[in-house]
PDB file of C-alpha atoms in Angstrom:
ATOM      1  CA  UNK B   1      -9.920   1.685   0.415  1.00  0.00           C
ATOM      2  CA  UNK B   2     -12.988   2.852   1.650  1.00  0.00           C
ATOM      3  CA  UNK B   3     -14.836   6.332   0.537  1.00  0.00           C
ATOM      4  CA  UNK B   4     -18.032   8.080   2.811  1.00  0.00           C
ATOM      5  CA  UNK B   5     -20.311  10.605   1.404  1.00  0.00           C
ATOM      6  CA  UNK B   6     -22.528  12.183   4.344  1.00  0.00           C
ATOM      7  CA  UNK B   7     -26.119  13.520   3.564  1.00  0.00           C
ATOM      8  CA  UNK B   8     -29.267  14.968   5.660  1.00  0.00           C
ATOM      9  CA  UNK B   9     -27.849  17.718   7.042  1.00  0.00           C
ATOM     10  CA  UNK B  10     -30.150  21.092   7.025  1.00  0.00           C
ATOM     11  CA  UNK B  11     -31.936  24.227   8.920  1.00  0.00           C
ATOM     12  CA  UNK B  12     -34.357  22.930  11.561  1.00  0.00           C
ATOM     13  CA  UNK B  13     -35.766  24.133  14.793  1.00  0.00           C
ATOM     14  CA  UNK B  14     -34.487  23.759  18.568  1.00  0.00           C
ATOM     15  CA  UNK B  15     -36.288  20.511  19.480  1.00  0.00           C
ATOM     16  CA  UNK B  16     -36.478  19.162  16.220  1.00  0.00           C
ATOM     17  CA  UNK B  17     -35.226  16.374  14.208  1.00  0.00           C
ATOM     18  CA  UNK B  18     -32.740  14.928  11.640  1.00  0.00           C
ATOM     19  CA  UNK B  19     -31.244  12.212  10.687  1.00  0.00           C
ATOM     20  CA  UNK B  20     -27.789  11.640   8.732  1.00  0.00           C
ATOM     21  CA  UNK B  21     -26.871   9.755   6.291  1.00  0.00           C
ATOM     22  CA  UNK B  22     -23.703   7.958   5.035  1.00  0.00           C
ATOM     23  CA  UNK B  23     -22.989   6.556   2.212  1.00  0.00           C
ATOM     24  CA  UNK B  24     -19.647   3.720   2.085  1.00  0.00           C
ATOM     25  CA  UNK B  25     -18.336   2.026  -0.879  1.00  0.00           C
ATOM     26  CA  UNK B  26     -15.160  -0.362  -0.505  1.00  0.00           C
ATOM     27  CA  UNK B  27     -14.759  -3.716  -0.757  1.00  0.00           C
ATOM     28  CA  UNK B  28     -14.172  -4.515   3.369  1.00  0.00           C
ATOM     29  CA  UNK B  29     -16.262  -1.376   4.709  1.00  0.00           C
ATOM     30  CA  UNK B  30     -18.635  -3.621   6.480  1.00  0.00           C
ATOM     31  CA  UNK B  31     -15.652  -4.765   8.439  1.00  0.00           C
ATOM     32  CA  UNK B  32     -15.221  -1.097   9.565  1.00  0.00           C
ATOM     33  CA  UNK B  33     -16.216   0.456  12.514  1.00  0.00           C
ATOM     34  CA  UNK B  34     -18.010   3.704  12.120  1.00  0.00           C
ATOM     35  CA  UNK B  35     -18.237   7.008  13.768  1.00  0.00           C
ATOM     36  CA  UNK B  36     -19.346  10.555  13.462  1.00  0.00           C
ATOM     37  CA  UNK B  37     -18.057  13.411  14.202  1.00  0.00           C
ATOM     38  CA  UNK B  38     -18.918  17.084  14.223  1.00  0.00           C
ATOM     39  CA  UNK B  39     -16.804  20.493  14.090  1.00  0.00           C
ATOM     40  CA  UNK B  40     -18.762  23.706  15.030  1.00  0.00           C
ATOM     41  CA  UNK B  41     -17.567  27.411  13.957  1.00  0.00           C
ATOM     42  CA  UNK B  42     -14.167  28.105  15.836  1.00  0.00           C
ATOM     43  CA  UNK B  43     -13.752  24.831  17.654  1.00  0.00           C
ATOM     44  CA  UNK B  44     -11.803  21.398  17.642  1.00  0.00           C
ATOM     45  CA  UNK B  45     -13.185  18.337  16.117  1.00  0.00           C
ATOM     46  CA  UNK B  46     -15.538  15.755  18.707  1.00  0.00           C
ATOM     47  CA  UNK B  47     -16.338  12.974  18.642  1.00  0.00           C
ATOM     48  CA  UNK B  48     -20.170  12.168  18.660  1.00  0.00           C
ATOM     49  CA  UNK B  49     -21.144   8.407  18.059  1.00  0.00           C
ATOM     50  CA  UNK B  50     -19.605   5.310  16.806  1.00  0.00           C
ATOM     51  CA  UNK B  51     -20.788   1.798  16.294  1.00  0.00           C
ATOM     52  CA  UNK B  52     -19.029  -1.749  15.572  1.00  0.00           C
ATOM     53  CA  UNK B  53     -18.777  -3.484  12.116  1.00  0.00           C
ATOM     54  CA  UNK B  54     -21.969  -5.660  13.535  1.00  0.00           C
ATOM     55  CA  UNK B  55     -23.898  -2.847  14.521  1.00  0.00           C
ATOM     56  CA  UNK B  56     -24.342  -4.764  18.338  1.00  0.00           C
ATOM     57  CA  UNK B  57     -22.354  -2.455  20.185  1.00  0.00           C
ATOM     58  CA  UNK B  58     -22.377   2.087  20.515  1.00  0.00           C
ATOM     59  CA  UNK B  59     -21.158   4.695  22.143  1.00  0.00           C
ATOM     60  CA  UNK B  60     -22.201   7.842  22.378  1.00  0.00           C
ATOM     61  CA  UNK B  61     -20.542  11.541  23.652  1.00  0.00           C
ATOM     62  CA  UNK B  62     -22.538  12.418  27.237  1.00  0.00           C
ATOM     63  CA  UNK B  63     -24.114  15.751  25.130  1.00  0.00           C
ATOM     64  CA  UNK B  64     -25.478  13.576  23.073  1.00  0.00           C
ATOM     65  CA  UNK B  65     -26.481  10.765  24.965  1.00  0.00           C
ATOM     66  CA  UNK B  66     -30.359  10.016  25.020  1.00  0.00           C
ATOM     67  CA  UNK B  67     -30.851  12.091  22.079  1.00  0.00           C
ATOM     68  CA  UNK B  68     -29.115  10.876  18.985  1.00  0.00           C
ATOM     69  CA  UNK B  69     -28.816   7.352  17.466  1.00  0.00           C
ATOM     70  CA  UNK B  70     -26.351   5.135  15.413  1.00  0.00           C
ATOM     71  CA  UNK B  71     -26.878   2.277  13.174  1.00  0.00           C
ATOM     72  CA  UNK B  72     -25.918   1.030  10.176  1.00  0.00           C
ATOM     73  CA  UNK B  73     -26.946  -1.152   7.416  1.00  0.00           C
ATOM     74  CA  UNK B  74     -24.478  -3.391   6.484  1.00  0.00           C
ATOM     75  CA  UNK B  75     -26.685  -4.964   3.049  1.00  0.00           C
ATOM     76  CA  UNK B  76     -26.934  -0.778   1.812  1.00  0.00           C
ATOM     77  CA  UNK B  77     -23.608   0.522   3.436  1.00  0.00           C
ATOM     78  CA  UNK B  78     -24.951   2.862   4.809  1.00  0.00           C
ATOM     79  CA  UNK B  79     -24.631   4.348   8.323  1.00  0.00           C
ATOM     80  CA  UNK B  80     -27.107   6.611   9.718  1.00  0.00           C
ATOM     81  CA  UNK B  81     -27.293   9.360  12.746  1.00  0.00           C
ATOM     82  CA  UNK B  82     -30.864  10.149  13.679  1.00  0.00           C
ATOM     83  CA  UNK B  83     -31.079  13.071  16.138  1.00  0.00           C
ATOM     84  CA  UNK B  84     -33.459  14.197  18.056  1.00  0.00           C
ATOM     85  CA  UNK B  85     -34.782  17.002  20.421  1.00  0.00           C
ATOM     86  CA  UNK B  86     -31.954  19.219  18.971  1.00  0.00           C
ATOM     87  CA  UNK B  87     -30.409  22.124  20.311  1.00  0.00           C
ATOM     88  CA  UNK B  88     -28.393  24.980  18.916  1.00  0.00           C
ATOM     89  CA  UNK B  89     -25.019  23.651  20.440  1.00  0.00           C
ATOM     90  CA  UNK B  90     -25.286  21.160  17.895  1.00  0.00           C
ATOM     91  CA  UNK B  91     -24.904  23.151  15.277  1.00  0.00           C
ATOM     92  CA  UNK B  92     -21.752  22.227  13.604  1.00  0.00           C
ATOM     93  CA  UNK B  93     -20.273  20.180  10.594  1.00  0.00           C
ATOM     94  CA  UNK B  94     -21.112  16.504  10.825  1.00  0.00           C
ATOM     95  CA  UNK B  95     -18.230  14.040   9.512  1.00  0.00           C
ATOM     96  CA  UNK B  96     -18.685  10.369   8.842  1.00  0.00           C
ATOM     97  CA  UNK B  97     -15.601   7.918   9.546  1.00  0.00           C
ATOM     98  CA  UNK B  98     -14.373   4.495   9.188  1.00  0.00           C
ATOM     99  CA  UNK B  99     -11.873   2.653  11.100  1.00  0.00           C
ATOM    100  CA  UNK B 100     -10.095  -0.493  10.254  1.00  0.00           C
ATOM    101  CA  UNK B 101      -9.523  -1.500  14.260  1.00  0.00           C
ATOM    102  CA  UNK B 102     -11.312   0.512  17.220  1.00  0.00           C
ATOM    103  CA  UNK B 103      -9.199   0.556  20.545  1.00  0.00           C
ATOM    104  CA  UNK B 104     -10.549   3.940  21.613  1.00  0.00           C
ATOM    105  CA  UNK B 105     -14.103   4.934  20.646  1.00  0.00           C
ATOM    106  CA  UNK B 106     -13.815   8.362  20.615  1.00  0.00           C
ATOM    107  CA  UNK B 107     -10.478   8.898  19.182  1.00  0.00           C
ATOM    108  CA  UNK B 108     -10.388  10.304  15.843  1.00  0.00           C
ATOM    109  CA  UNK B 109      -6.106   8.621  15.489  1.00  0.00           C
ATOM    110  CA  UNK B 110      -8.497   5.169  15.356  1.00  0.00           C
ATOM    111  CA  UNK B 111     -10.239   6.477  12.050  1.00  0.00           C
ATOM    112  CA  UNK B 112      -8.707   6.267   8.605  1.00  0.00           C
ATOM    113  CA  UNK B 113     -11.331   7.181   6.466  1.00  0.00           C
ATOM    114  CA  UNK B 114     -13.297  10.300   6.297  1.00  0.00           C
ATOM    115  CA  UNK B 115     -16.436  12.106   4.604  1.00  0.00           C
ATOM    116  CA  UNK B 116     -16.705  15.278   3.521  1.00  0.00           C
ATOM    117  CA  UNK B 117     -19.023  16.363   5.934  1.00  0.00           C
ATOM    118  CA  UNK B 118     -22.684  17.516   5.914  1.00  0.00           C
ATOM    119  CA  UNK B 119     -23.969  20.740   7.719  1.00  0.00           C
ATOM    120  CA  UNK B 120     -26.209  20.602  10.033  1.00  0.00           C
ATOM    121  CA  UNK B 121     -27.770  24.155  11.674  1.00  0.00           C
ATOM    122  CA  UNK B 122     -30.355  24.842  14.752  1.00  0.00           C
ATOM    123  CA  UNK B 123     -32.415  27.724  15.064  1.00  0.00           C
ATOM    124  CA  UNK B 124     -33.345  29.562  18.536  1.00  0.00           C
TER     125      UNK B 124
END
């Protein structure tokens, strides 16, 4: 089994920067693909970025695309989101997740294990 705790979420400015943190304990997480997701007031769940249990290979949602970054840390299990030149359509819940085996990317039916989710809110 496999449990995520997410972290780093805040208040900042439009243009500024964060950067997420998750936090994976199991005993084959680094075997896991990872992703994050985000859920804003009144809307469905999307998908954001994921990465590959080596950390080689991403993908990224276009809004995002150019602005945030994955990676993870296999040695710490951690997985991280920085994010940069923000804007207030990303305000919105941000949700860490695992997933055993990744045929699709970006669908959330590929990911097992979730987070409890961190918020993250932009100004202006």
């Amino acid at each position: 089994q496999v449990q995520l705790v997410e972290s780093g979420g805040g208040l900042v400015q439009a243009g500024g920067s964060l950067r997420l943190s998750c936090a994976a304990s199991g005993r084959t997480v680094n075997s896991h693909a990872m992703g994050w997701f985000r859920q804003a007031p009144g809307k469905e769940r999307e998908f954001v970025a994921a990465v590959d249990w080596s950390g080689t290979m991403t993908n990224y949602a276009d809004s995002v695309k150019g602005r945030f970054t994955i990676s993870r840390d296999n040695a710490r299990n951690r997985v991280y989101l920085q994010m940069n030149s923000l804007k207030s359509e990303d305000t919105a819940v941000y949700y860490c997740a695992a997933a055993p085996a990744l045929d699709n990317w970006s669908d959330e039916r590929n990911y097992d294990f979730w987070g409890q989710g961190t918020q993250v809110t932009v100004s202006s």
